[in-house]
């Protein structure tokens, strides 16, 4: 193992890590704002927070992927300038990533030897194997050295990743949502073994998670991030899930949501109805299992949830970008299969997330993109022929009305900024009468002016009687816009509440998979 | 450079309409970049010629002479360009929907086979030559269209890569073709060169007036113009470009993606099938191994140089046809192997593909300030 010049490695056992006043900016966006974190030697520390709270950014500062703009990092009590992952490795800091970094076609033994910092040109396998066997006796994990990694279950791969870090003599281990791919049993086993090694004083562990259960059951201390700031920290023994949820999503007095606008005009008819809808993800696993959801005219139903709980697949299935496995979707009481004719008849529109990827043809012009809904109807076409003059004039009108900043109607839409792409899509989707509007993360990555504008237009559509389904990872956005909030966890709708009775603690726990019976 | 820099799909056709300087710059880019790539290809080919000890200038001189100097050379060139235009459409039309289909050779031979069978059978009934030819063309287009549609359907329903499947389907098509021509459909009178029953001299498609070029060239040009107008100005053509540009957006607005994908394959396959019919009805009089001349593969090159623009296919096919036509002269005059022109084609293909990364990189071609 090579060492940084001047660095004195603490001899053995668990490392202490302190991060003091860490600030990290990406352009104008402040990802971390004066965050401090102290992981004591031989402790099991949890880092909790919603998506985008800055958890990953913080540990990436620690392992040298992007060094912080301000602040100090102390490893083993000494300040170190960690510029590259190699620097971090030399100090004994290692990380297990969400996605496996093993070579599937190679055996466990080969993967372990390969990962060494200095692999000799010629590998003496006999010696290596003897060393591996001796090493494996010292760890609580059982591994089949000759099994190809591709034959291992996800939990076993995770173990190999952890063993790899131990083998590489990392004494501070960071795990980024290590249980997201594991069954609950596998997760318990793995976290339990890690905790045992922490108890023995061999390693310190920092686990990124959003599962309260794991924090409560395994961690000694917890730090909570919210929007790039430290929202709270403490001994797990002194905390309960409610308090954690409060830290994670912020404390709001019931009913006191000052930025909230006027509520929807009560219940109209049911416009969008979902029954027993099941949808698979790309890997063919069930991602959505929604028993029942109804959206009335004149209301916004917000779907809250930590990302990756099926919201994306739900939206894709509703707008026709993903096949449905089972169940029914009705609009105005009629079956809705997301065909063009049905969308037109029922006036169904959508503002999907990442509009350039989901709602636009990047290489086509702004004018053409604005015509995607209407190009095959008069007045934009005559019979089977596109009426380019009218199409362009329509676009010029919409560009003015929605204040889309573009070089002109013929500029390719990919040359526009994110906010202006979204405005162009809004112009297309909201310029006609809207009955049902499906919206997903509509303001992700946009500046304040664009956010306010887009929110106003969604509210205006609701006030004109549209039924709006709003999926967002930003709970504040949901609290501001929705008339009713539903929480999605693991593909199911697990909690529902009218906006007047919102309890953010309950919502936070539901988002983290804790549903109390009293939630309904 | 973003990973999507190498887009093998079509250039989205610009919206027809003004902003004259912008359009002019765009058009200049679309012409000058492939032209520059061809010049680079000629330089590289020149090096190759030097390596084998000949003079590049002399070679290029003979290519010009053999392809474009005399009216005889032009006739030779145009006769070779005719099938290339149609097989290039077999690449360019599915490309509008974002597919890369390279199975035109298979559609061509099966189209030729179908037309030979139809021509013989309907000819037996004593129908007039015009009727026979119409049915031959229909049979060829149905066969070619259905063949390429397999690739499109495999892609749409099963997620099979259409480039690979269409290429492999070509081998199946050639095997089927050989099986039928040498087996069940063989004319017993064809001894040395197994062929299907001849369609008969009376049913052959004739030559263009005052030219020693058959009507296949006209089929190709008409097909190109129709394809261009459909893609540019019709609503299904616009829908096709939406699918090709971003299939997620196409689904979002409810377009029938499968119908459009497979439909573009059917149209492209029909074009290649028609090329087979023209070869049978205007040149060979029956389906035999002469149909397997590599037109389907050369059409891929034509479509890529033309950047899948149906109108640009016509001049590019003529250029390629001329280079092919000069192969014989290079062989006779310079004692160069017949395959020399294939080397040039191969180099040109590589430089054209490489040049795809250059679009949007020259400030000269950008109108107005970039965001």
PDB file of N, CA, C and O in Angstrom, chain A residues 94-122:
ATOM      1  N   UNK A  94     -12.703   3.529   2.210  1.00  0.00           N
ATOM      2  CA  UNK A  94     -13.214   2.832   1.030  1.00  0.00           C
ATOM      3  C   UNK A  94     -14.719   2.938   0.943  1.00  0.00           C
ATOM      4  O   UNK A  94     -15.384   3.258   1.930  1.00  0.00           O
ATOM      5  N   UNK A  95     -15.243   2.683  -0.245  1.00  0.00           N
ATOM      6  CA  UNK A  95     -16.688   2.856  -0.441  1.00  0.00           C
ATOM      7  C   UNK A  95     -17.267   1.683  -1.214  1.00  0.00           C
ATOM      8  O   UNK A  95     -16.660   1.191  -2.166  1.00  0.00           O
ATOM      9  N   UNK A  96     -18.449   1.261  -0.773  1.00  0.00           N
ATOM     10  CA  UNK A  96     -19.224   0.274  -1.522  1.00  0.00           C
ATOM     11  C   UNK A  96     -20.323   1.031  -2.247  1.00  0.00           C
ATOM     12  O   UNK A  96     -21.101   1.743  -1.622  1.00  0.00           O
ATOM     13  N   UNK A  97     -20.368   0.885  -3.560  1.00  0.00           N
ATOM     14  CA  UNK A  97     -21.298   1.678  -4.342  1.00  0.00           C
ATOM     15  C   UNK A  97     -22.630   0.960  -4.490  1.00  0.00           C
ATOM     16  O   UNK A  97     -22.732  -0.246  -4.300  1.00  0.00           O
ATOM     17  N   UNK A  98     -23.643   1.753  -4.884  1.00  0.00           N
ATOM     18  CA  UNK A  98     -24.969   1.182  -5.107  1.00  0.00           C
ATOM     19  C   UNK A  98     -24.909   0.128  -6.210  1.00  0.00           C
ATOM     20  O   UNK A  98     -25.597  -0.868  -6.177  1.00  0.00           O
ATOM     21  N   UNK A  99     -24.107   0.419  -7.207  1.00  0.00           N
ATOM     22  CA  UNK A  99     -23.988  -0.527  -8.308  1.00  0.00           C
ATOM     23  C   UNK A  99     -22.695  -1.290  -8.137  1.00  0.00           C
ATOM     24  O   UNK A  99     -21.672  -0.721  -7.787  1.00  0.00           O
ATOM     25  N   UNK A 100     -22.762  -2.567  -8.392  1.00  0.00           N
ATOM     26  CA  UNK A 100     -21.615  -3.407  -8.089  1.00  0.00           C
ATOM     27  C   UNK A 100     -20.441  -3.080  -8.994  1.00  0.00           C
ATOM     28  O   UNK A 100     -20.600  -2.749 -10.160  1.00  0.00           O
ATOM     29  N   UNK A 101     -19.259  -3.214  -8.437  1.00  0.00           N
ATOM     30  CA  UNK A 101     -18.046  -2.927  -9.204  1.00  0.00           C
ATOM     31  C   UNK A 101     -17.235  -4.200  -9.377  1.00  0.00           C
ATOM     32  O   UNK A 101     -16.020  -4.163  -9.432  1.00  0.00           O
ATOM     33  N   UNK A 102     -17.915  -5.342  -9.428  1.00  0.00           N
ATOM     34  CA  UNK A 102     -17.238  -6.611  -9.629  1.00  0.00           C
ATOM     35  C   UNK A 102     -17.317  -6.996 -11.099  1.00  0.00           C
ATOM     36  O   UNK A 102     -18.245  -6.605 -11.805  1.00  0.00           O
ATOM     37  N   UNK A 103     -16.358  -7.799 -11.544  1.00  0.00           N
ATOM     38  CA  UNK A 103     -16.400  -8.310 -12.915  1.00  0.00           C
ATOM     39  C   UNK A 103     -17.202  -9.609 -12.895  1.00  0.00           C
ATOM     40  O   UNK A 103     -16.766 -10.585 -12.291  1.00  0.00           O
ATOM     41  N   UNK A 104     -18.370  -9.619 -13.530  1.00  0.00           N
ATOM     42  CA  UNK A 104     -19.274 -10.762 -13.372  1.00  0.00           C
ATOM     43  C   UNK A 104     -18.676 -12.085 -13.873  1.00  0.00           C
ATOM     44  O   UNK A 104     -18.952 -13.140 -13.304  1.00  0.00           O
ATOM     45  N   UNK A 105     -17.843 -12.023 -14.913  1.00  0.00           N
ATOM     46  CA  UNK A 105     -17.380 -13.271 -15.509  1.00  0.00           C
ATOM     47  C   UNK A 105     -16.207 -13.869 -14.748  1.00  0.00           C
ATOM     48  O   UNK A 105     -15.766 -14.971 -15.033  1.00  0.00           O
ATOM     49  N   UNK A 106     -15.672 -13.145 -13.763  1.00  0.00           N
ATOM     50  CA  UNK A 106     -14.524 -13.643 -13.020  1.00  0.00           C
ATOM     51  C   UNK A 106     -14.964 -14.220 -11.674  1.00  0.00           C
ATOM     52  O   UNK A 106     -16.034 -13.899 -11.170  1.00  0.00           O
ATOM     53  N   UNK A 107     -14.117 -15.067 -11.103  1.00  0.00           N
ATOM     54  CA  UNK A 107     -14.481 -15.667  -9.822  1.00  0.00           C
ATOM     55  C   UNK A 107     -14.256 -14.656  -8.698  1.00  0.00           C
ATOM     56  O   UNK A 107     -13.656 -13.600  -8.887  1.00  0.00           O
ATOM     57  N   UNK A 108     -14.760 -15.036  -7.521  1.00  0.00           N
ATOM     58  CA  UNK A 108     -14.604 -14.171  -6.353  1.00  0.00           C
ATOM     59  C   UNK A 108     -13.124 -13.935  -6.079  1.00  0.00           C
ATOM     60  O   UNK A 108     -12.689 -12.795  -5.868  1.00  0.00           O
ATOM     61  N   UNK A 109     -12.336 -15.021  -6.123  1.00  0.00           N
ATOM     62  CA  UNK A 109     -10.908 -14.890  -5.834  1.00  0.00           C
ATOM     63  C   UNK A 109     -10.251 -13.940  -6.831  1.00  0.00           C
ATOM     64  O   UNK A 109      -9.477 -13.051  -6.452  1.00  0.00           O
ATOM     65  N   UNK A 110     -10.561 -14.110  -8.094  1.00  0.00           N
ATOM     66  CA  UNK A 110      -9.962 -13.242  -9.114  1.00  0.00           C
ATOM     67  C   UNK A 110     -10.335 -11.783  -8.885  1.00  0.00           C
ATOM     68  O   UNK A 110      -9.509 -10.891  -9.005  1.00  0.00           O
ATOM     69  N   UNK A 111     -11.597 -11.570  -8.523  1.00  0.00           N
ATOM     70  CA  UNK A 111     -12.036 -10.199  -8.271  1.00  0.00           C
ATOM     71  C   UNK A 111     -11.281  -9.577  -7.099  1.00  0.00           C
ATOM     72  O   UNK A 111     -10.921  -8.399  -7.138  1.00  0.00           O
ATOM     73  N   UNK A 112     -11.064 -10.377  -6.067  1.00  0.00           N
ATOM     74  CA  UNK A 112     -10.379  -9.839  -4.893  1.00  0.00           C
ATOM     75  C   UNK A 112      -8.930  -9.500  -5.216  1.00  0.00           C
ATOM     76  O   UNK A 112      -8.443  -8.426  -4.860  1.00  0.00           O
ATOM     77  N   UNK A 113      -8.257 -10.404  -5.914  1.00  0.00           N
ATOM     78  CA  UNK A 113      -6.851 -10.159  -6.230  1.00  0.00           C
ATOM     79  C   UNK A 113      -6.716  -8.978  -7.178  1.00  0.00           C
ATOM     80  O   UNK A 113      -5.868  -8.105  -7.015  1.00  0.00           O
ATOM     81  N   UNK A 114      -7.607  -8.947  -8.183  1.00  0.00           N
ATOM     82  CA  UNK A 114      -7.623  -7.852  -9.161  1.00  0.00           C
ATOM     83  C   UNK A 114      -7.712  -6.480  -8.514  1.00  0.00           C
ATOM     84  O   UNK A 114      -7.186  -5.498  -9.030  1.00  0.00           O
ATOM     85  N   UNK A 115      -8.451  -6.410  -7.394  1.00  0.00           N
ATOM     86  CA  UNK A 115      -8.760  -5.109  -6.806  1.00  0.00           C
ATOM     87  C   UNK A 115      -7.591  -4.530  -6.030  1.00  0.00           C
ATOM     88  O   UNK A 115      -7.647  -3.389  -5.618  1.00  0.00           O
ATOM     89  N   UNK A 116      -6.553  -5.345  -5.805  1.00  0.00           N
ATOM     90  CA  UNK A 116      -5.440  -4.843  -5.003  1.00  0.00           C
ATOM     91  C   UNK A 116      -4.826  -3.604  -5.628  1.00  0.00           C
ATOM     92  O   UNK A 116      -4.834  -3.430  -6.840  1.00  0.00           O
ATOM     93  N   UNK A 117      -4.281  -2.751  -4.779  1.00  0.00           N
ATOM     94  CA  UNK A 117      -3.736  -1.502  -5.289  1.00  0.00           C
ATOM     95  C   UNK A 117      -2.568  -1.758  -6.231  1.00  0.00           C
ATOM     96  O   UNK A 117      -2.385  -1.062  -7.208  1.00  0.00           O
ATOM     97  N   UNK A 118      -1.761  -2.756  -5.926  1.00  0.00           N
ATOM     98  CA  UNK A 118      -0.651  -3.083  -6.815  1.00  0.00           C
ATOM     99  C   UNK A 118      -0.725  -4.571  -7.134  1.00  0.00           C
ATOM    100  O   UNK A 118      -0.389  -5.410  -6.300  1.00  0.00           O
ATOM    101  N   UNK A 119      -1.216  -4.875  -8.327  1.00  0.00           N
ATOM    102  CA  UNK A 119      -1.282  -6.272  -8.737  1.00  0.00           C
ATOM    103  C   UNK A 119       0.021  -6.587  -9.462  1.00  0.00           C
ATOM    104  O   UNK A 119       0.413  -5.855 -10.377  1.00  0.00           O
ATOM    105  N   UNK A 120       0.736  -7.637  -9.046  1.00  0.00           N
ATOM    106  CA  UNK A 120       1.986  -7.960  -9.736  1.00  0.00           C
ATOM    107  C   UNK A 120       1.735  -8.392 -11.178  1.00  0.00           C
ATOM    108  O   UNK A 120       0.633  -8.834 -11.519  1.00  0.00           O
ATOM    109  N   UNK A 121       2.726  -8.263 -12.026  1.00  0.00           N
ATOM    110  CA  UNK A 121       2.593  -8.625 -13.437  1.00  0.00           C
ATOM    111  C   UNK A 121       2.272 -10.096 -13.599  1.00  0.00           C
ATOM    112  O   UNK A 121       1.473 -10.480 -14.448  1.00  0.00           O
ATOM    113  N   UNK A 122       2.913 -10.911 -12.791  1.00  0.00           N
ATOM    114  CA  UNK A 122       2.606 -12.343 -12.825  1.00  0.00           C
ATOM    115  C   UNK A 122       2.009 -12.705 -11.475  1.00  0.00           C
ATOM    116  O   UNK A 122       2.597 -12.408 -10.430  1.00  0.00           O
TER     117      UNK A 122
END
